[in-house]
Amino acid sequence: MKTKGKLGAVGLVVICLIASSVLVPEIGAINNKVPSGYNAEEFTIWVQGKNLSTDNLMQQRNALIDAFLKRSEDKIPSRYVGISEGLKVSKDSKLVAYGFRILPNGVIKEHRGYCSEDFDGYEEAIKKADRWFSTLDEETSKEGDVLPLSGWALINTYTDDYTYPPYGDYSTTTQWYWDNVETDSDKDYFMLKSRFSMMPGHQQYDNYWCNYLGYIHHDWKYYNYPGTRDMYDARPYDASGETTVSVTLSGAGVSSTWLTTIPEYDMDDQSDFTHSVAKWEEHINPYSSSCGGSTLTVKPGSDMHCSQDDARSGEWIGLAFFESKPVWYNTDPYHVGETYTPGFQGYSNSVRWTGSGYEG
């Protein structure tokens, strides 16, 4: 095992290259004496291996968040910070890579890499994690400047990469935002933009497994919120025909637009506004070379508004629960009709207001 670790003044960096196990220091090993300047390594966790403890890593992460907020709360603009929790892990999944960083403006970036429980796909999962980490310094320099924010302000980003030979690979990325234009003194607006990408075994492993179904859910009322909370919009609506469509979501005074692909068969919007749940089902023709036999990526999104006084109490509050799952289909003439899914994976996102209250 080749490992090297660094214990910063308030943070922990652990790098473990293709390791069979990793020992992460207990929280007590962290020195909470906070330095005067921001150093990315002090607020980074980076670990890979076949014997990772999710509970231990989450404890380390929470310790870094607490240390950052104690040092920086009066030095960053008043804003929301966020954290993922309540992990729901797919069956047959093994955590083998974890990355975390707090940027100097309070934005959090996380990554989890999974392979199957018998470690099929382990090396590929490590490669994906390395690619994620290799871009982190550049993102830190671009997004880490403490500047006045405008428009939809990023709270945190969370990426999951799954590797499941021989069926396929899939990944999800969630980006959580709030509307900081401050045109409404009674409500706060939040947006969840999610990216769901399926790579079939046909493309990745040169076999007969193809994309078949994909499920994406945004649940804005999973949490017993003390005030009012309602989903505002969810896009895209029903569509079909393997085409690129424009998605626009708006808050009180801002909007965001991006492009997403609709599968060749269809994208079924099953959102329930009464219960504030956004739902989409991708129905894919597995025999289609463009969607069934090659990577398909869709980017749905939803937003909600809630009572501002309750949201800005200074306590951690649950924002939304995200979950998704892929289904692959076997087109081998001798096994036609077989399907495989690892089941739903997901997590909730909690936010906390830091700084002064509404000043609009």
Short mmCIF file of C-alpha atoms in Angstrom, two decimals:
data_model
loop_
_atom_site.label_atom_id
_atom_site.label_comp_id
_atom_site.label_asym_id
_atom_site.label_seq_id
_atom_site.Cartn_x
_atom_site.Cartn_y
_atom_site.Cartn_z
CA MET A 1 0.00 0.00 0.00
CA LYS A 2 1.33 3.42 -0.99
CA THR A 3 -0.11 6.20 1.10
CA LYS A 4 0.75 9.67 2.14
CA GLY A 5 -1.19 11.91 4.44
CA LYS A 6 -1.06 15.45 5.69
CA LEU A 7 -2.66 16.80 8.84
CA GLY A 8 -3.15 20.55 8.53
CA ALA A 9 -3.77 23.08 11.26
CA VAL A 10 -7.53 22.60 11.02
CA GLY A 11 -7.92 20.14 8.19
CA LEU A 12 -6.98 16.79 6.81
CA VAL A 13 -5.67 15.71 3.46
CA VAL A 14 -5.31 11.97 2.90
CA ILE A 15 -4.18 10.58 -0.46
CA CYS A 16 -4.28 6.83 -0.88
CA LEU A 17 -3.32 5.43 -4.28
CA ILE A 18 -4.88 2.04 -5.17
CA ALA A 19 -4.83 1.07 -1.52
CA SER A 20 -6.33 -2.02 0.06
CA SER A 21 -7.11 -0.15 3.26
CA VAL A 22 -6.75 3.28 4.78
CA LEU A 23 -6.48 4.56 8.32
CA VAL A 24 -8.11 7.95 8.83
CA PRO A 25 -7.16 9.80 12.02
CA GLU A 26 -9.89 10.25 14.61
CA ILE A 27 -11.44 13.68 15.05
CA GLY A 28 -9.42 14.21 18.19
CA ALA A 29 -6.30 14.34 16.05
CA ILE A 30 -7.45 17.56 14.40
CA ASN A 31 -5.99 20.73 15.89
CA ASN A 32 -8.76 23.32 15.85
CA LYS A 33 -6.40 26.28 16.02
CA VAL A 34 -7.50 28.21 12.95
CA PRO A 35 -4.89 30.02 10.81
CA SER A 36 -5.44 33.58 9.62
CA GLY A 37 -5.45 32.79 5.87
CA TYR A 38 -7.29 30.26 3.74
CA ASN A 39 -5.32 27.22 2.59
CA ALA A 40 -7.20 24.73 0.39
CA GLU A 41 -5.33 21.74 1.82
CA GLU A 42 -6.55 22.60 5.32
CA PHE A 43 -10.15 22.14 4.19
CA THR A 44 -9.75 19.08 1.96
CA ILE A 45 -10.30 15.36 2.42
CA TRP A 46 -9.04 13.03 -0.31
CA VAL A 47 -8.95 9.29 0.27
CA GLN A 48 -9.11 6.09 -1.78
CA GLY A 49 -9.08 2.42 -0.78
CA LYS A 50 -10.96 -0.82 -0.30
CA ASN A 51 -11.64 -0.41 3.40
CA LEU A 52 -13.14 3.07 3.82
CA SER A 53 -15.38 3.96 6.75
CA THR A 54 -18.21 6.27 5.69
CA ASP A 55 -19.02 7.16 9.31
CA ASN A 56 -15.41 8.10 10.02
CA LEU A 57 -15.14 10.21 6.88
CA MET A 58 -18.38 12.04 7.63
CA GLN A 59 -17.10 12.84 11.12
CA GLN A 60 -13.93 14.27 9.64
CA ARG A 61 -15.91 16.28 7.12
CA ASN A 62 -18.23 17.72 9.77
CA ALA A 63 -15.22 18.72 11.88
CA LEU A 64 -13.76 20.66 8.94
CA ILE A 65 -17.08 22.42 8.31
CA ASP A 66 -17.34 23.45 11.96
CA ALA A 67 -13.76 24.73 11.95
CA PHE A 68 -14.31 26.68 8.73
CA LEU A 69 -17.50 28.33 9.98
CA LYS A 70 -15.90 29.32 13.29
CA ARG A 71 -13.07 31.02 11.43
CA SER A 72 -14.85 32.47 8.42
CA GLU A 73 -18.44 33.24 9.32
CA ASP A 74 -17.76 36.97 9.72
CA LYS A 75 -15.42 37.10 6.71
CA ILE A 76 -17.68 35.76 3.94
CA PRO A 77 -20.83 37.45 2.59
CA SER A 78 -24.08 36.52 4.33
CA ARG A 79 -25.20 33.38 2.55
CA TYR A 80 -26.35 29.76 2.76
CA VAL A 81 -23.86 26.94 3.23
CA GLY A 82 -24.90 23.34 2.58
CA ILE A 83 -24.04 19.77 3.44
CA SER A 84 -25.15 16.36 2.13
CA GLU A 85 -26.40 13.77 4.62
CA GLY A 86 -28.82 10.87 5.01
CA LEU A 87 -26.97 8.70 2.49
CA LYS A 88 -28.99 6.00 0.72
CA VAL A 89 -26.54 3.63 -0.99
CA SER A 90 -27.45 1.29 -3.84
CA LYS A 91 -27.14 -2.45 -3.33
CA ASP A 92 -23.96 -4.14 -4.54
CA SER A 93 -22.10 -0.84 -3.95
CA LYS A 94 -18.80 -0.31 -2.19
CA LEU A 95 -17.37 3.13 -1.39
CA VAL A 96 -13.76 3.25 -2.64
CA ALA A 97 -13.07 6.98 -3.09
CA TYR A 98 -14.10 10.14 -1.27
CA GLY A 99 -13.24 13.77 -1.94
CA PHE A 100 -14.31 16.93 -0.11
CA ARG A 101 -13.33 20.59 -0.11
CA ILE A 102 -14.70 23.83 1.30
CA LEU A 103 -13.93 26.78 -0.98
CA PRO A 104 -13.02 30.11 0.64
CA ASN A 105 -16.49 31.53 -0.02
CA GLY A 106 -18.22 28.66 1.83
CA VAL A 107 -19.20 26.57 -1.23
CA ILE A 108 -18.71 22.83 -0.61
CA LYS A 109 -17.74 20.23 -3.23
CA GLU A 110 -18.01 16.48 -2.58
CA HIS A 111 -17.34 13.33 -4.56
CA ARG A 112 -18.02 9.66 -3.85
CA GLY A 113 -16.76 6.83 -6.02
CA TYR A 114 -18.37 3.38 -5.88
CA CYS A 115 -17.76 0.00 -7.47
CA SER A 116 -19.47 -3.36 -6.90
CA GLU A 117 -19.15 -5.12 -3.53
CA ASP A 118 -16.69 -7.66 -4.96
CA PHE A 119 -14.59 -4.70 -6.23
CA ASP A 120 -15.35 -5.26 -9.91
CA GLY A 121 -14.69 -1.92 -11.54
CA TYR A 122 -12.42 -0.76 -8.70
CA GLU A 123 -9.60 0.59 -10.86
CA GLU A 124 -12.04 2.42 -13.13
CA ALA A 125 -13.71 3.99 -10.06
CA ILE A 126 -10.30 5.20 -8.88
CA LYS A 127 -9.54 6.72 -12.30
CA LYS A 128 -12.83 8.63 -12.22
CA ALA A 129 -12.08 9.92 -8.73
CA ASP A 130 -8.62 11.05 -9.84
CA ARG A 131 -10.15 12.98 -12.72
CA TRP A 132 -12.54 14.74 -10.33
CA PHE A 133 -9.76 15.65 -7.94
CA SER A 134 -7.45 16.85 -10.72
CA THR A 135 -9.89 19.68 -11.55
CA LEU A 136 -10.46 20.75 -7.95
CA ASP A 137 -7.61 23.26 -7.65
CA GLU A 138 -8.71 25.02 -10.83
CA GLU A 139 -12.29 25.21 -9.59
CA THR A 140 -11.09 26.49 -6.23
CA SER A 141 -9.20 29.37 -7.88
CA LYS A 142 -12.16 30.22 -10.14
CA GLU A 143 -14.98 29.99 -7.62
CA GLY A 144 -13.18 30.57 -4.36
CA ASP A 145 -12.79 34.35 -4.51
CA VAL A 146 -14.86 36.08 -1.86
CA LEU A 147 -16.79 38.41 -4.14
CA PRO A 148 -20.33 39.83 -4.02
CA LEU A 149 -22.71 37.23 -5.39
CA SER A 150 -25.55 37.81 -7.83
CA GLY A 151 -28.21 35.61 -9.38
CA TRP A 152 -28.54 31.95 -8.49
CA ALA A 153 -25.69 31.48 -5.98
CA LEU A 154 -24.12 28.02 -5.72
CA ILE A 155 -24.42 26.39 -2.26
CA ASN A 156 -22.73 23.05 -2.85
CA THR A 157 -22.05 20.39 -5.48
CA TYR A 158 -22.15 16.64 -4.95
CA THR A 159 -21.00 13.99 -7.48
CA ASP A 160 -21.52 10.22 -7.32
CA ASP A 161 -19.70 7.88 -9.72
CA TYR A 162 -20.77 4.22 -9.96
CA THR A 163 -18.96 1.46 -11.85
CA TYR A 164 -20.87 -1.83 -12.34
CA PRO A 165 -19.22 -4.31 -14.74
CA PRO A 166 -20.62 -5.84 -16.91
CA TYR A 167 -23.87 -3.85 -16.86
CA GLY A 168 -22.57 -0.30 -17.17
CA ASP A 169 -21.53 2.84 -15.32
CA TYR A 170 -23.56 5.79 -14.19
CA SER A 171 -23.02 9.06 -12.40
CA THR A 172 -25.06 11.85 -10.86
CA THR A 173 -24.17 15.41 -9.97
CA THR A 174 -26.40 17.72 -7.97
CA GLN A 175 -25.88 21.47 -7.82
CA TRP A 176 -27.80 23.34 -5.12
CA TYR A 177 -28.47 27.08 -5.41
CA TRP A 178 -30.32 29.90 -3.69
CA ASP A 179 -31.64 33.15 -5.15
CA ASN A 180 -29.55 35.88 -3.52
CA VAL A 181 -30.87 38.83 -5.50
CA GLU A 182 -33.09 39.57 -2.46
CA THR A 183 -36.20 40.94 -4.13
CA ASP A 184 -38.54 39.18 -1.70
CA SER A 185 -38.20 39.80 2.06
CA ASP A 186 -40.70 37.04 2.96
CA LYS A 187 -39.45 34.09 0.91
CA ASP A 188 -36.22 32.38 -0.05
CA TYR A 189 -35.91 30.48 -3.32
CA PHE A 190 -33.78 27.37 -3.84
CA MET A 191 -32.95 25.41 -6.98
CA LEU A 192 -31.69 21.86 -7.53
CA LYS A 193 -30.05 21.19 -10.89
CA SER A 194 -29.21 17.50 -11.32
CA ARG A 195 -27.17 15.65 -13.93
CA PHE A 196 -27.86 11.94 -14.56
CA SER A 197 -25.57 10.04 -16.93
CA MET A 198 -25.79 6.37 -17.99
CA MET A 199 -23.03 4.51 -19.84
CA PRO A 200 -24.13 1.03 -20.97
CA GLY A 201 -21.95 -2.07 -20.81
CA HIS A 202 -22.24 -2.17 -24.60
CA GLN A 203 -20.09 0.96 -24.78
CA GLN A 204 -17.93 0.53 -21.68
CA TYR A 205 -17.29 -3.23 -21.74
CA ASP A 206 -18.18 -4.20 -25.34
CA ASN A 207 -21.07 -6.51 -24.47
CA TYR A 208 -24.87 -6.72 -24.90
CA TRP A 209 -25.99 -4.63 -21.90
CA CYS A 210 -27.75 -1.41 -23.00
CA ASN A 211 -29.50 1.55 -21.35
CA TYR A 212 -33.18 0.97 -20.65
CA LEU A 213 -34.66 3.13 -17.84
CA GLY A 214 -33.56 5.98 -15.62
CA TYR A 215 -35.29 7.47 -12.58
CA ILE A 216 -34.63 10.89 -10.99
CA HIS A 217 -36.51 12.25 -7.95
CA HIS A 218 -36.33 15.61 -6.12
CA ASP A 219 -38.37 15.57 -2.89
CA TRP A 220 -38.71 19.08 -1.41
CA LYS A 221 -41.00 18.07 1.48
CA TYR A 222 -39.13 15.07 2.92
CA TYR A 223 -38.21 17.32 5.89
CA ASN A 224 -40.65 18.55 8.54
CA TYR A 225 -40.07 22.22 7.82
CA PRO A 226 -41.42 24.66 10.46
CA GLY A 227 -42.70 27.22 7.93
CA THR A 228 -44.26 27.18 4.47
CA ARG A 229 -42.56 25.32 1.63
CA ASP A 230 -43.77 24.62 -1.91
CA MET A 231 -42.16 23.41 -5.10
CA TYR A 232 -42.22 26.27 -7.60
CA ASP A 233 -41.41 24.53 -10.89
CA ALA A 234 -39.88 21.35 -12.33
CA ARG A 235 -38.42 20.94 -15.84
CA PRO A 236 -38.35 19.44 -18.42
CA TYR A 237 -41.93 18.48 -19.04
CA ASP A 238 -42.93 15.40 -21.05
CA ALA A 239 -40.97 15.14 -24.28
CA SER A 240 -39.54 12.58 -26.70
CA GLY A 241 -37.49 12.17 -29.84
CA GLU A 242 -33.79 12.27 -28.92
CA THR A 243 -33.51 16.01 -29.08
CA THR A 244 -31.94 18.85 -27.14
CA VAL A 245 -34.35 21.03 -25.20
CA SER A 246 -33.90 24.24 -23.22
CA VAL A 247 -34.68 24.22 -19.49
CA THR A 248 -35.31 27.48 -17.58
CA LEU A 249 -35.94 27.79 -13.85
CA SER A 250 -36.67 31.11 -12.15
CA GLY A 251 -36.62 32.43 -8.62
CA ALA A 252 -37.95 35.76 -7.41
CA GLY A 253 -35.59 37.87 -9.50
CA VAL A 254 -33.23 35.50 -11.32
CA SER A 255 -33.40 32.68 -13.82
CA SER A 256 -31.10 29.95 -15.08
CA THR A 257 -31.20 28.25 -18.48
CA TRP A 258 -29.40 25.15 -19.68
CA LEU A 259 -29.75 22.47 -22.35
CA THR A 260 -30.60 18.81 -21.81
CA THR A 261 -31.19 15.76 -23.98
CA ILE A 262 -34.49 13.90 -24.25
CA PRO A 263 -34.05 10.14 -24.85
CA GLU A 264 -34.97 8.70 -28.23
CA TYR A 265 -38.01 7.01 -26.70
CA ASP A 266 -39.26 9.58 -24.15
CA MET A 267 -38.78 11.55 -20.94
CA ASP A 268 -41.85 11.13 -18.76
CA ASP A 269 -42.41 13.98 -16.28
CA GLN A 270 -44.36 12.59 -13.30
CA SER A 271 -43.89 15.55 -10.94
CA ASP A 272 -46.40 15.95 -8.12
CA PHE A 273 -46.77 19.62 -7.19
CA THR A 274 -49.26 18.85 -4.42
CA HIS A 275 -46.58 16.92 -2.54
CA SER A 276 -43.65 19.02 -3.87
CA VAL A 277 -41.90 16.07 -5.53
CA ALA A 278 -40.28 16.33 -8.96
CA LYS A 279 -40.06 12.97 -10.79
CA TRP A 280 -38.78 11.95 -14.19
CA GLU A 281 -38.56 8.57 -15.90
CA GLU A 282 -36.30 8.08 -18.90
CA HIS A 283 -37.69 5.44 -21.25
CA ILE A 284 -34.90 4.38 -23.61
CA ASN A 285 -34.97 2.12 -26.64
CA PRO A 286 -32.13 -0.33 -25.75
CA TYR A 287 -31.58 -1.09 -29.44
CA SER A 288 -30.91 2.55 -30.25
CA SER A 289 -27.22 3.16 -30.93
CA SER A 290 -27.45 6.81 -29.84
CA CYS A 291 -29.24 6.30 -26.49
CA GLY A 292 -29.41 2.59 -25.70
CA GLY A 293 -25.92 1.66 -26.83
CA SER A 294 -24.02 4.79 -25.86
CA THR A 295 -23.87 7.29 -23.02
CA LEU A 296 -27.04 9.24 -22.31
CA THR A 297 -27.00 12.34 -20.09
CA VAL A 298 -30.05 14.29 -18.94
CA LYS A 299 -30.16 17.40 -16.73
CA PRO A 300 -33.53 17.96 -15.05
CA GLY A 301 -34.10 20.61 -12.39
CA SER A 302 -36.62 21.94 -9.90
CA ASP A 303 -36.96 24.87 -7.51
CA MET A 304 -39.02 25.84 -4.48
CA HIS A 305 -39.77 28.79 -2.22
CA CYS A 306 -40.08 28.79 1.56
CA SER A 307 -40.67 31.23 4.41
CA GLN A 308 -37.50 33.24 4.89
CA ASP A 309 -37.68 33.77 8.66
CA ASP A 310 -37.70 30.02 9.31
CA ALA A 311 -34.96 29.34 6.76
CA ARG A 312 -32.64 31.97 8.25
CA SER A 313 -32.91 30.80 11.85
CA GLY A 314 -29.21 29.87 11.94
CA GLU A 315 -30.05 26.17 12.36
CA TRP A 316 -29.37 23.39 9.84
CA ILE A 317 -32.58 22.66 7.93
CA GLY A 318 -33.34 19.92 5.42
CA LEU A 319 -33.62 21.30 1.91
CA ALA A 320 -34.49 18.39 -0.40
CA PHE A 321 -33.87 14.67 -0.89
CA PHE A 322 -32.40 13.52 -4.19
CA GLU A 323 -32.47 9.93 -5.42
CA SER A 324 -31.94 8.14 -8.72
CA LYS A 325 -31.35 4.74 -10.28
CA PRO A 326 -30.51 3.28 -13.71
CA VAL A 327 -31.83 0.09 -15.32
CA TRP A 328 -29.85 -1.78 -17.99
CA TYR A 329 -31.27 -4.29 -20.49
CA ASN A 330 -29.57 -7.35 -22.01
CA THR A 331 -29.92 -7.50 -25.81
CA ASP A 332 -28.01 -10.80 -26.12
CA PRO A 333 -30.31 -13.14 -28.15
CA TYR A 334 -29.66 -15.90 -25.60
CA HIS A 335 -30.52 -13.69 -22.60
CA VAL A 336 -32.79 -11.09 -24.15
CA GLY A 337 -35.09 -9.36 -21.67
CA GLU A 338 -32.83 -9.63 -18.63
CA THR A 339 -32.54 -6.40 -16.67
CA TYR A 340 -30.30 -5.16 -13.88
CA THR A 341 -30.50 -2.22 -11.53
CA PRO A 342 -28.44 -1.49 -8.42
CA GLY A 343 -31.51 0.21 -6.96
CA PHE A 344 -31.98 3.75 -5.75
CA GLN A 345 -29.11 5.79 -4.33
CA GLY A 346 -29.51 9.23 -2.86
CA TYR A 347 -28.95 11.75 -0.11
CA SER A 348 -30.53 14.82 1.43
CA ASN A 349 -29.08 18.30 1.45
CA SER A 350 -29.24 20.53 4.51
CA VAL A 351 -28.51 24.25 4.55
CA ARG A 352 -27.68 26.81 7.17
CA TRP A 353 -27.80 30.60 6.93
CA THR A 354 -24.63 32.37 7.97
CA GLY A 355 -24.34 36.07 8.65
CA SER A 356 -26.97 38.76 8.99
CA GLY A 357 -30.59 38.43 7.99
CA TYR A 358 -32.46 40.01 5.07
CA GLU A 359 -31.03 43.39 4.13
CA GLY A 360 -32.92 44.18 0.94
#
